């Protein structure tokens, strides 16, 4: 700030600017998201009986808690751990209730606003770039991610081609990167991240994957084989409107941002909006719910754009991979029913090897299996839809962690999370290139 040494008159004109700068640098002076999470708590509930689960559902509905494991209040069940985000004015009521009913609970976060402002997952004042260029170990805003894509499209045109598959509800471009050595008849893998806005580690992983591919294409025979034999269609941010909103207004926003003609609540769960057992079990018909399936299948322009793209290219798309958080699971169909898919053993062995490969990096354990029995039943998901539409290998990753940080996974954990996930994705991809045993 060398202008401090200048004559008084000039310093005075610079001062307001300088204060503005300082304000954005120091957490004490401004509150993120307009201080809306002050006093909010995150509480882990463990109902041990059916009765406890029943009364918990009732009170959670009344207090308008936000379930941090997606699925809505209906997912609360006996023996299942559920993390809920309770608004400040409801937390005392919930705690009193839990104590009186003698239901097991832990307070994971005492004051959510304080956690958000503590630093590590803060967008406002960190350096966006490392010395050597792009910083892959911070979360990036939508604008930063799109600029990054444009940049790669210019600088790596040999391996990357960027295009748009449509527009979001709010008119943003839906960009996809096509990654791989140019060649005519190649099979392809589709990867999307950020279907759910608040799951920030997803887009960070999609970026990481692209970085690793470009960085190791020459030196790593596995990566070279992947990019020579396959195309990767990578959509780093599926739900662009929601992701943007999670940076500017509501860190825990999950859905799209579309308006509803009859209710004031906005948004549809982009992972319940697909035409596969649409709006059945595990999805809500109510526009104010986090798992709202939408007014009709593919009502969301983002879902429709991706569905159109996959329909058009399904003949050569071999695998569909979708990245979510959090739970540490590797899931495959079905989501909407308890049943095993045909050729189950093939997909199962791919999942088994992938979670083993993942664990070999930092010892992190992933569960794997059909989504319905491993996580919960949900209808209208992208994974089931892709499978039903002829893509034989479809998986959904639920990345770190299991609830300690939840959606607020610190930036220091981006690198370990992405490193281990990278190995799992490479393992699945190599499995595809071989004939399924
Ligand atoms: C908490 O505040 C919100 C918004 O101010 C209100 O809609 C809600 O009814 C309140 N909840 C309780 C339990 O007082
Ligand atoms: C990516 O680059 C190609 C050619 O280099 C250009 O035609 C295309 O429009 C670019 N994509 C986007 C989305 O700008
Ligand atoms: C199961 O595998 C066989 C042999 O590889 C294949 O012909 C068939 O299409 C597969 N079925 C499904 C549903 O993927
Ligand atoms: C995939 O992971 C398994 C361990 O689960 C390992 O034995 C195998 O070599 C890996 N394959 C590739 C191609 O990385
Ligand atoms: Zn998700």
Short mmCIF file of C-alpha atoms and ligand atoms in Angstrom, two decimals:
data_model
loop_
_atom_site.label_atom_id
_atom_site.label_comp_id
_atom_site.label_asym_id
_atom_site.label_seq_id
_atom_site.Cartn_x
_atom_site.Cartn_y
_atom_site.Cartn_z
CA UNK A 1 0.00 0.00 0.00
CA UNK A 2 2.55 2.49 -1.09
CA UNK A 3 0.03 5.31 -1.44
CA UNK A 4 0.14 5.76 2.35
CA UNK A 5 3.31 7.76 1.78
CA UNK A 6 1.68 10.20 -0.61
CA UNK A 7 0.52 13.71 0.22
CA UNK A 8 -2.57 14.02 2.32
CA UNK A 9 -5.01 15.01 -0.40
CA UNK A 10 -4.20 11.96 -2.47
CA UNK A 11 -4.32 9.63 0.50
CA UNK A 12 -7.78 10.91 1.25
CA UNK A 13 -9.07 10.01 -2.18
CA UNK A 14 -7.57 6.57 -1.91
CA UNK A 15 -8.83 5.89 1.58
CA UNK A 16 -12.36 4.71 0.82
CA UNK A 17 -10.99 2.27 -1.72
CA UNK A 18 -8.48 1.03 0.78
CA UNK A 19 -11.15 0.49 3.43
CA UNK A 20 -13.23 -1.41 0.96
CA UNK A 21 -10.27 -3.63 0.31
CA UNK A 22 -9.61 -4.20 3.99
CA UNK A 23 -13.23 -5.01 4.55
CA UNK A 24 -13.13 -7.82 2.08
CA UNK A 25 -9.94 -9.09 3.68
CA UNK A 26 -10.95 -9.34 7.30
CA UNK A 27 -13.62 -11.72 8.48
CA UNK A 28 -14.57 -9.61 11.48
CA UNK A 29 -16.01 -6.78 9.46
CA UNK A 30 -18.53 -8.42 7.24
CA UNK A 31 -20.69 -11.45 7.61
CA UNK A 32 -20.96 -14.07 4.95
CA UNK A 33 -24.40 -14.74 3.51
CA UNK A 34 -25.80 -11.77 5.50
CA UNK A 35 -25.22 -13.59 8.80
CA UNK A 36 -28.16 -15.86 8.10
CA UNK A 37 -26.70 -18.88 9.88
CA UNK A 38 -25.98 -17.15 13.22
CA UNK A 39 -26.87 -19.49 16.06
CA UNK A 40 -27.93 -22.33 13.78
CA UNK A 41 -26.87 -25.78 14.93
CA UNK A 42 -26.12 -29.05 13.23
CA UNK A 43 -27.32 -31.98 15.29
CA UNK A 44 -26.81 -35.68 14.66
CA UNK A 45 -29.86 -37.76 15.52
CA UNK A 46 -29.90 -41.49 16.10
CA UNK A 47 -33.40 -42.84 16.69
CA UNK A 48 -33.15 -46.28 18.25
CA UNK A 49 -36.78 -47.32 17.86
CA UNK A 50 -39.58 -46.92 15.33
CA UNK A 51 -41.43 -44.67 17.80
CA UNK A 52 -38.43 -42.37 18.16
CA UNK A 53 -38.08 -42.15 14.39
CA UNK A 54 -41.77 -41.33 14.08
CA UNK A 55 -41.74 -38.47 16.60
CA UNK A 56 -38.47 -37.13 15.18
CA UNK A 57 -39.97 -36.92 11.72
CA UNK A 58 -42.86 -34.95 13.15
CA UNK A 59 -40.80 -32.42 15.05
CA UNK A 60 -38.24 -32.04 12.26
CA UNK A 61 -41.06 -31.23 9.90
CA UNK A 62 -42.50 -28.67 12.32
CA UNK A 63 -39.16 -26.97 12.95
CA UNK A 64 -38.29 -26.87 9.23
CA UNK A 65 -34.91 -28.49 9.71
CA UNK A 66 -32.68 -29.09 6.73
CA UNK A 67 -31.50 -32.67 6.46
CA UNK A 68 -27.85 -32.80 5.55
CA UNK A 69 -28.22 -36.27 4.15
CA UNK A 70 -30.51 -35.61 1.23
CA UNK A 71 -33.71 -37.51 1.13
CA UNK A 72 -36.03 -35.34 3.15
CA UNK A 73 -37.53 -35.88 6.57
CA UNK A 74 -38.99 -39.20 5.39
CA UNK A 75 -35.45 -40.63 5.46
CA UNK A 76 -35.31 -40.50 9.24
CA UNK A 77 -35.57 -44.09 10.35
CA UNK A 78 -34.73 -46.41 13.18
CA UNK A 79 -31.03 -47.12 13.54
CA UNK A 80 -30.01 -44.60 10.88
CA UNK A 81 -27.82 -41.64 11.66
CA UNK A 82 -29.27 -38.35 10.42
CA UNK A 83 -27.61 -34.93 10.51
CA UNK A 84 -30.00 -32.01 10.67
CA UNK A 85 -29.38 -28.30 10.35
CA UNK A 86 -31.71 -26.48 12.74
CA UNK A 87 -32.40 -22.74 12.48
CA UNK A 88 -31.37 -20.77 15.56
CA UNK A 89 -34.94 -20.16 16.70
CA UNK A 90 -35.77 -23.87 16.55
CA UNK A 91 -32.70 -25.41 18.11
CA UNK A 92 -33.71 -24.91 21.73
CA UNK A 93 -37.09 -26.52 21.08
CA UNK A 94 -35.44 -29.49 19.40
CA UNK A 95 -32.84 -29.95 22.14
CA UNK A 96 -35.46 -29.77 24.89
CA UNK A 97 -37.56 -32.27 23.00
CA UNK A 98 -34.64 -34.66 22.51
CA UNK A 99 -33.73 -34.53 26.17
CA UNK A 100 -37.30 -35.09 27.34
CA UNK A 101 -37.86 -37.93 24.90
CA UNK A 102 -34.45 -39.37 25.78
CA UNK A 103 -33.41 -39.69 22.13
CA UNK A 104 -29.73 -40.07 21.35
CA UNK A 105 -28.09 -37.02 19.74
CA UNK A 106 -24.78 -35.16 19.30
CA UNK A 107 -24.30 -31.52 18.54
CA UNK A 108 -21.90 -31.50 15.57
CA UNK A 109 -21.85 -27.72 15.10
CA UNK A 110 -22.79 -25.23 17.80
CA UNK A 111 -22.90 -22.13 15.64
CA UNK A 112 -22.91 -22.63 11.92
CA UNK A 113 -22.18 -19.00 11.09
CA UNK A 114 -18.95 -19.19 13.11
CA UNK A 115 -17.87 -22.32 11.26
CA UNK A 116 -18.58 -20.71 7.90
CA UNK A 117 -16.53 -17.67 8.85
CA UNK A 118 -13.61 -19.48 10.44
CA UNK A 119 -11.77 -19.47 7.20
CA UNK A 120 -10.99 -22.67 5.46
CA UNK A 121 -14.10 -22.86 3.32
CA UNK A 122 -14.46 -19.16 2.78
CA UNK A 123 -14.78 -17.74 -0.67
CA UNK A 124 -14.27 -14.08 0.15
CA UNK A 125 -10.68 -13.29 0.94
CA UNK A 126 -8.35 -16.08 -0.04
CA UNK A 127 -5.88 -15.93 -2.79
CA UNK A 128 -7.53 -17.51 -5.78
CA UNK A 129 -4.33 -18.50 -7.47
CA UNK A 130 -1.27 -20.41 -6.40
CA UNK A 131 2.09 -19.09 -7.52
CA UNK A 132 2.35 -21.54 -10.38
CA UNK A 133 -1.01 -20.77 -11.92
CA UNK A 134 -4.41 -22.14 -11.15
CA UNK A 135 -5.07 -23.24 -7.59
CA UNK A 136 -6.88 -26.57 -7.53
CA UNK A 137 -6.94 -26.71 -3.74
CA UNK A 138 -9.58 -24.05 -3.19
CA UNK A 139 -13.24 -24.02 -4.12
CA UNK A 140 -13.94 -21.92 -7.17
CA UNK A 141 -16.95 -19.79 -8.00
CA UNK A 142 -18.94 -20.52 -11.13
CA UNK A 143 -17.37 -17.60 -12.94
CA UNK A 144 -13.88 -18.83 -12.07
CA UNK A 145 -14.70 -22.34 -13.25
CA UNK A 146 -16.10 -21.08 -16.54
CA UNK A 147 -13.07 -18.85 -17.11
CA UNK A 148 -10.86 -21.84 -16.41
CA UNK A 149 -12.74 -23.88 -19.01
CA UNK A 150 -12.39 -21.14 -21.63
CA UNK A 151 -8.71 -20.90 -20.83
CA UNK A 152 -8.15 -24.66 -21.28
CA UNK A 153 -10.14 -24.61 -24.50
CA UNK A 154 -7.64 -22.10 -25.83
CA UNK A 155 -4.42 -23.50 -24.41
CA UNK A 156 -5.03 -27.26 -24.76
CA UNK A 157 -6.97 -27.47 -27.97
CA UNK A 158 -5.23 -30.75 -28.85
CA UNK A 159 -6.91 -32.66 -26.05
CA UNK A 160 -9.82 -30.43 -25.00
CA UNK A 161 -12.85 -29.09 -26.75
CA UNK A 162 -15.38 -27.00 -24.85
CA UNK A 163 -18.98 -26.64 -25.94
CA UNK A 164 -22.37 -25.74 -24.54
CA UNK A 165 -25.32 -28.14 -24.45
CA UNK A 166 -27.93 -25.52 -23.61
CA UNK A 167 -28.93 -22.87 -21.13
CA UNK A 168 -29.95 -23.05 -17.49
CA UNK A 169 -33.22 -21.69 -16.12
CA UNK A 170 -31.52 -18.35 -15.41
CA UNK A 171 -29.89 -18.32 -18.84
CA UNK A 172 -26.37 -19.48 -18.03
CA UNK A 173 -24.53 -21.67 -20.52
CA UNK A 174 -24.26 -25.36 -19.70
CA UNK A 175 -20.66 -26.08 -20.60
CA UNK A 176 -19.09 -29.46 -21.17
CA UNK A 177 -15.45 -30.33 -21.84
CA UNK A 178 -14.69 -33.11 -24.29
CA UNK A 179 -11.36 -34.53 -23.25
CA UNK A 180 -9.27 -37.07 -25.17
CA UNK A 181 -7.08 -37.53 -28.17
CA UNK A 182 -8.97 -36.81 -31.37
CA UNK A 183 -10.10 -39.86 -33.23
CA UNK A 184 -13.22 -40.99 -34.99
CA UNK A 185 -14.68 -44.09 -33.47
CA UNK A 186 -14.13 -43.89 -29.77
CA UNK A 187 -16.30 -44.86 -26.86
CA UNK A 188 -16.92 -42.24 -24.23
CA UNK A 189 -17.39 -41.71 -20.51
CA UNK A 190 -19.75 -39.03 -19.23
CA UNK A 191 -18.89 -37.34 -15.92
CA UNK A 192 -20.96 -34.70 -14.16
CA UNK A 193 -20.33 -32.83 -10.94
CA UNK A 194 -22.50 -30.44 -8.97
CA UNK A 195 -26.02 -31.71 -9.68
CA UNK A 196 -26.59 -30.60 -6.10
CA UNK A 197 -25.42 -27.06 -5.50
CA UNK A 198 -24.03 -27.27 -1.97
CA UNK A 199 -21.81 -30.30 -2.66
CA UNK A 200 -18.81 -28.16 -3.55
CA UNK A 201 -16.28 -30.98 -3.52
CA UNK A 202 -17.94 -32.32 -6.70
CA UNK A 203 -16.96 -29.48 -9.06
CA UNK A 204 -13.54 -29.39 -7.36
CA UNK A 205 -13.09 -33.03 -8.32
CA UNK A 206 -14.15 -32.51 -11.94
CA UNK A 207 -11.53 -29.77 -12.20
CA UNK A 208 -8.95 -31.99 -10.54
CA UNK A 209 -9.65 -34.80 -12.99
CA UNK A 210 -9.05 -32.53 -15.97
CA UNK A 211 -5.87 -31.13 -14.43
CA UNK A 212 -4.47 -34.61 -13.75
CA UNK A 213 -5.37 -35.80 -17.22
CA UNK A 214 -3.50 -32.92 -18.86
CA UNK A 215 -0.58 -33.11 -16.47
CA UNK A 216 0.03 -36.85 -16.68
CA UNK A 217 -1.03 -37.66 -20.24
CA UNK A 218 2.57 -37.92 -21.34
CA UNK A 219 4.10 -39.54 -18.27
CA UNK A 220 1.43 -41.98 -17.05
CA UNK A 221 0.71 -44.97 -19.32
CA UNK A 222 -2.71 -45.53 -17.72
CA UNK A 223 -3.81 -41.97 -18.37
CA UNK A 224 -2.45 -42.10 -21.88
CA UNK A 225 -4.39 -45.24 -22.57
CA UNK A 226 -7.55 -43.66 -21.15
CA UNK A 227 -7.31 -40.53 -23.26
CA UNK A 228 -6.24 -42.38 -26.38
CA UNK A 229 -9.03 -44.93 -26.25
CA UNK A 230 -11.86 -42.92 -24.77
CA UNK A 231 -13.44 -39.51 -24.80
CA UNK A 232 -14.44 -38.00 -21.49
CA UNK A 233 -17.39 -35.64 -21.52
CA UNK A 234 -16.97 -33.62 -18.34
CA UNK A 235 -19.57 -31.23 -16.98
CA UNK A 236 -17.89 -29.57 -13.98
CA UNK A 237 -21.03 -27.75 -12.80
CA UNK A 238 -24.35 -29.31 -13.78
CA UNK A 239 -26.61 -27.10 -11.66
CA UNK A 240 -25.03 -23.76 -12.53
CA UNK A 241 -27.80 -21.54 -11.12
CA UNK A 242 -27.92 -23.43 -7.85
CA UNK A 243 -24.13 -23.46 -7.51
CA UNK A 244 -23.97 -19.72 -8.04
CA UNK A 245 -26.73 -19.23 -5.48
CA UNK A 246 -24.81 -21.35 -2.96
CA UNK A 247 -21.93 -18.88 -3.28
CA UNK A 248 -23.95 -15.71 -3.08
CA UNK A 249 -27.01 -16.40 -0.92
CA UNK A 250 -27.42 -19.77 0.69
CA UNK A 251 -24.45 -22.06 1.27
CA UNK A 252 -26.78 -25.02 1.77
CA UNK A 253 -28.87 -24.64 -1.36
CA UNK A 254 -29.38 -27.97 -3.12
CA UNK A 255 -31.90 -27.59 -5.93
CA UNK A 256 -32.10 -25.72 -9.21
CA UNK A 257 -33.51 -22.16 -9.14
CA UNK A 258 -36.64 -22.50 -11.26
CA UNK A 259 -39.81 -20.73 -10.17
CA UNK A 260 -43.05 -22.43 -9.38
CA UNK A 261 -46.31 -20.93 -10.52
CA UNK A 262 -48.26 -21.74 -7.37
CA UNK A 263 -45.73 -21.73 -4.55
CA UNK A 264 -43.15 -19.19 -3.50
CA UNK A 265 -40.51 -21.91 -3.03
CA UNK A 266 -38.00 -22.21 -5.83
CA UNK A 267 -36.04 -25.05 -7.30
CA UNK A 268 -36.32 -28.71 -8.20
CA UNK A 269 -34.05 -31.54 -7.11
CA UNK A 270 -32.12 -32.17 -10.33
CA UNK A 271 -31.52 -35.73 -9.18
CA UNK A 272 -35.25 -36.52 -8.89
CA UNK A 273 -36.34 -34.93 -12.17
CA UNK A 274 -35.48 -37.77 -14.59
CA UNK A 275 -38.00 -39.94 -16.39
CA UNK A 276 -37.40 -43.15 -14.50
CA UNK A 277 -40.09 -44.04 -11.94
CA UNK A 278 -40.43 -40.26 -11.75
CA UNK A 279 -41.73 -38.86 -8.45
CA UNK A 280 -42.24 -42.19 -6.80
CA UNK A 281 -40.62 -43.36 -3.57
CA UNK A 282 -37.87 -41.11 -2.17
CA UNK A 283 -38.97 -38.00 -4.02
CA UNK A 284 -41.36 -35.26 -2.94
CA UNK A 285 -44.24 -33.68 -4.83
CA UNK A 286 -44.07 -30.56 -2.71
CA UNK A 287 -42.18 -27.60 -4.27
CA UNK A 288 -40.84 -26.50 -0.89
CA UNK A 289 -39.10 -29.82 -0.21
CA UNK A 290 -35.44 -30.39 -0.96
CA UNK A 291 -36.26 -33.54 -2.92
CA UNK A 292 -39.03 -31.95 -5.03
CA UNK A 293 -39.28 -33.93 -8.28
CA UNK A 294 -40.58 -30.99 -10.34
CA UNK A 295 -43.89 -30.50 -12.19
CA UNK A 296 -43.02 -33.14 -14.80
CA UNK A 297 -39.95 -35.21 -15.85
CA UNK A 298 -37.15 -33.13 -17.41
CA UNK A 299 -38.94 -29.93 -16.41
CA UNK A 300 -35.55 -28.46 -15.53
CA UNK A 301 -33.65 -27.15 -18.56
CA UNK A 302 -30.39 -28.43 -17.08
CA UNK A 303 -31.76 -31.99 -16.81
CA UNK A 304 -33.34 -31.81 -20.24
CA UNK A 305 -30.10 -30.61 -21.84
CA UNK A 306 -28.04 -33.45 -20.36
CA UNK A 307 -30.74 -36.05 -21.10
CA UNK A 308 -30.87 -34.86 -24.73
CA UNK A 309 -27.11 -35.07 -25.01
CA UNK A 310 -26.98 -38.57 -23.55
CA UNK A 311 -29.88 -39.75 -25.74
CA UNK A 312 -28.09 -38.45 -28.78
CA UNK A 313 -24.75 -40.05 -27.90
CA UNK A 314 -25.81 -43.15 -26.00
CA UNK A 315 -24.54 -45.52 -28.65
CA UNK A 316 -20.96 -44.64 -27.88
CA UNK A 317 -21.23 -43.64 -24.22
CA UNK A 318 -20.15 -46.63 -22.17
CA UNK A 319 -20.19 -45.15 -18.69
CA UNK A 320 -22.01 -42.48 -16.73
CA UNK A 321 -20.32 -41.17 -13.57
CA UNK A 322 -21.96 -38.63 -11.28
CA UNK A 323 -20.20 -36.97 -8.34
CA UNK A 324 -22.04 -36.08 -5.15
CA UNK A 325 -21.24 -35.62 -1.48
CA UNK A 326 -21.24 -36.70 1.20
CA UNK A 327 -21.34 -40.30 2.49
CA UNK A 328 -18.21 -42.07 1.17
CA UNK A 329 -20.03 -44.48 -1.06
CA UNK A 330 -19.80 -45.82 -4.58
CA UNK A 331 -23.31 -46.55 -5.80
CA UNK A 332 -24.80 -48.22 -8.85
CA UNK A 333 -28.37 -48.97 -9.94
CA UNK A 334 -31.00 -49.38 -8.92
CA UNK A 335 -31.88 -46.36 -6.88
CA UNK A 336 -35.62 -46.66 -7.25
CA UNK A 337 -36.09 -50.29 -6.23
CA UNK A 338 -34.50 -53.07 -4.27
CA UNK A 339 -33.37 -55.34 -7.08
CA UNK A 340 -30.11 -56.27 -8.66
CA UNK A 341 -29.37 -55.22 -12.20
CA UNK A 342 -28.66 -57.76 -14.94
CA UNK A 343 -24.92 -58.38 -15.34
CA UNK A 344 -24.64 -57.36 -11.71
CA UNK A 345 -21.36 -59.16 -11.10
CA UNK A 346 -19.59 -57.13 -13.74
CA UNK A 347 -20.57 -53.79 -12.23
CA UNK A 348 -20.09 -55.06 -8.73
CA UNK A 349 -16.54 -56.20 -9.38
CA UNK A 350 -15.74 -52.83 -10.93
CA UNK A 351 -17.04 -51.11 -7.79
CA UNK A 352 -15.22 -53.48 -5.48
CA UNK A 353 -11.90 -52.87 -7.20
CA UNK A 354 -12.46 -49.14 -7.34
CA UNK A 355 -13.12 -48.76 -3.61
CA UNK A 356 -10.06 -50.89 -2.87
CA UNK A 357 -7.96 -48.71 -5.09
CA UNK A 358 -9.41 -45.63 -3.37
CA UNK A 359 -8.66 -47.01 0.09
CA UNK A 360 -5.06 -47.77 -0.83
CA UNK A 361 -4.27 -44.04 -0.99
CA UNK A 362 -5.25 -42.69 2.45
CA UNK A 363 -7.09 -45.61 4.03
CA UNK A 364 -10.51 -44.05 3.51
CA UNK A 365 -13.28 -46.65 3.51
CA UNK A 366 -16.08 -46.45 1.00
CA UNK A 367 -19.18 -48.59 1.07
CA UNK A 368 -20.40 -49.79 -2.29
CA UNK A 369 -23.53 -51.42 -3.66
CA UNK A 370 -26.91 -50.71 -5.24
CA UNK A 371 -28.00 -47.20 -4.26
CA UNK A 372 -31.36 -48.39 -2.91
CA UNK A 373 -29.94 -50.74 -0.31
CA UNK A 374 -26.67 -48.89 0.37
CA UNK A 375 -27.99 -45.33 0.68
CA UNK A 376 -31.76 -45.11 0.31
CA UNK A 377 -34.50 -45.58 -2.25
CA UNK A 378 -34.89 -42.58 -4.56
CA UNK A 379 -36.76 -42.36 -7.83
CA UNK A 380 -36.06 -40.18 -10.86
CA UNK A 381 -32.26 -40.17 -10.46
CA UNK A 382 -29.81 -39.50 -13.27
CA UNK A 383 -27.93 -42.73 -12.62
CA UNK A 384 -31.00 -44.98 -12.98
CA UNK A 385 -32.08 -43.01 -16.03
CA UNK A 386 -28.70 -43.39 -17.72
CA UNK A 387 -28.72 -47.10 -17.00
CA UNK A 388 -32.26 -47.55 -18.31
CA UNK A 389 -31.29 -45.66 -21.45
CA UNK A 390 -28.64 -48.11 -22.43
CA UNK A 391 -25.47 -46.96 -20.66
CA UNK A 392 -24.23 -50.19 -19.08
CA UNK A 393 -21.87 -48.77 -16.47
CA UNK A 394 -23.47 -46.09 -14.33
CA UNK A 395 -22.13 -45.03 -10.96
CA UNK A 396 -22.70 -42.29 -8.44
CA UNK A 397 -19.91 -41.33 -6.08
CA UNK A 398 -20.74 -39.86 -2.70
CA UNK A 399 -17.39 -38.27 -1.82
CA UNK A 400 -15.97 -37.38 1.63
CA UNK A 401 -16.77 -37.20 4.40
CA UNK A 402 -19.32 -39.01 6.57
CA UNK A 403 -20.64 -35.97 8.38
CA UNK A 404 -17.89 -34.42 10.47
CA UNK A 405 -17.56 -31.51 8.04
CA UNK A 406 -20.33 -32.57 5.70
CA UNK A 407 -20.92 -30.06 2.93
CA UNK A 408 -18.32 -27.77 4.51
CA UNK A 409 -15.43 -30.08 3.70
CA UNK A 410 -12.36 -27.87 4.30
CA UNK A 411 -10.20 -26.91 1.38
CA UNK A 412 -7.23 -28.70 2.97
CA UNK A 413 -9.11 -31.93 2.23
CA UNK A 414 -9.63 -31.22 -1.48
CA UNK A 415 -6.27 -32.70 -2.40
CA UNK A 416 -6.51 -35.99 -0.47
CA UNK A 417 -10.15 -36.45 -1.50
CA UNK A 418 -9.43 -35.84 -5.17
CA UNK A 419 -6.24 -37.92 -5.19
CA UNK A 420 -7.98 -41.01 -3.89
CA UNK A 421 -11.08 -40.47 -6.06
CA UNK A 422 -8.85 -40.13 -9.08
CA UNK A 423 -7.51 -43.62 -8.51
CA UNK A 424 -11.01 -45.04 -8.24
CA UNK A 425 -12.11 -43.37 -11.47
CA UNK A 426 -9.03 -44.57 -13.30
CA UNK A 427 -9.63 -48.07 -12.01
CA UNK A 428 -13.25 -48.09 -13.21
CA UNK A 429 -12.22 -46.69 -16.57
CA UNK A 430 -9.54 -49.31 -17.09
CA UNK A 431 -12.09 -51.94 -16.17
CA UNK A 432 -14.29 -50.65 -19.00
CA UNK A 433 -11.50 -50.91 -21.49
CA UNK A 434 -11.05 -54.56 -20.72
CA UNK A 435 -13.76 -57.03 -21.53
CA UNK A 436 -15.94 -57.46 -18.51
CA UNK A 437 -14.96 -60.76 -16.84
C1 LIG B 1 -38.07 -19.09 12.98
O1 LIG B 1 -37.97 -17.93 12.14
C2 LIG B 1 -38.52 -18.11 10.83
C3 LIG B 1 -38.20 -16.88 10.01
O2 LIG B 1 -37.96 -15.79 10.77
C4 LIG B 1 -40.01 -18.39 10.97
O3 LIG B 1 -40.58 -18.54 9.68
C5 LIG B 1 -40.21 -19.63 11.79
O4 LIG B 1 -41.59 -19.87 11.98
C6 LIG B 1 -39.51 -19.51 13.13
N1 LIG B 1 -39.58 -20.80 13.80
C7 LIG B 1 -39.87 -20.94 15.09
C8 LIG B 1 -39.88 -22.33 15.62
O5 LIG B 1 -40.09 -19.99 15.81
C1 LIG B 2 -13.41 -23.76 -28.00
O1 LIG B 2 -12.44 -23.56 -28.99
C2 LIG B 2 -12.93 -23.80 -30.30
C3 LIG B 2 -11.81 -23.65 -31.32
O2 LIG B 2 -10.60 -23.43 -30.76
C4 LIG B 2 -14.02 -22.82 -30.65
O3 LIG B 2 -14.54 -23.08 -31.93
C5 LIG B 2 -15.13 -22.99 -29.61
O4 LIG B 2 -16.15 -22.02 -29.84
C6 LIG B 2 -14.58 -22.83 -28.21
N1 LIG B 2 -15.65 -23.14 -27.25
C7 LIG B 2 -16.26 -22.21 -26.53
C8 LIG B 2 -17.39 -22.67 -25.67
O5 LIG B 2 -15.95 -21.06 -26.52
C1 LIG B 3 -25.14 -58.46 -20.16
O1 LIG B 3 -23.95 -58.97 -20.73
C2 LIG B 3 -24.12 -59.59 -21.99
C3 LIG B 3 -22.81 -60.22 -22.43
O2 LIG B 3 -21.71 -59.36 -22.19
C4 LIG B 3 -24.64 -58.57 -23.00
O3 LIG B 3 -24.87 -59.16 -24.25
C5 LIG B 3 -25.93 -57.96 -22.48
O4 LIG B 3 -26.37 -56.92 -23.32
C6 LIG B 3 -25.73 -57.40 -21.08
N1 LIG B 3 -26.98 -56.91 -20.53
C7 LIG B 3 -27.12 -55.72 -19.98
C8 LIG B 3 -28.47 -55.39 -19.49
O5 LIG B 3 -26.20 -54.93 -19.85
C1 LIG B 4 -7.71 -51.57 -9.73
O1 LIG B 4 -7.66 -51.79 -8.34
C2 LIG B 4 -7.27 -53.09 -7.97
C3 LIG B 4 -7.30 -53.14 -6.47
O2 LIG B 4 -8.60 -53.09 -6.03
C4 LIG B 4 -5.88 -53.38 -8.47
O3 LIG B 4 -5.55 -54.72 -8.18
C5 LIG B 4 -5.85 -53.17 -9.97
O4 LIG B 4 -4.54 -53.34 -10.44
C6 LIG B 4 -6.34 -51.80 -10.33
N1 LIG B 4 -6.36 -51.66 -11.78
C7 LIG B 4 -5.93 -50.59 -12.39
C8 LIG B 4 -5.93 -50.67 -13.86
O5 LIG B 4 -5.54 -49.59 -11.81
ZN1 LIG B 5 -25.96 -34.91 -4.23
#
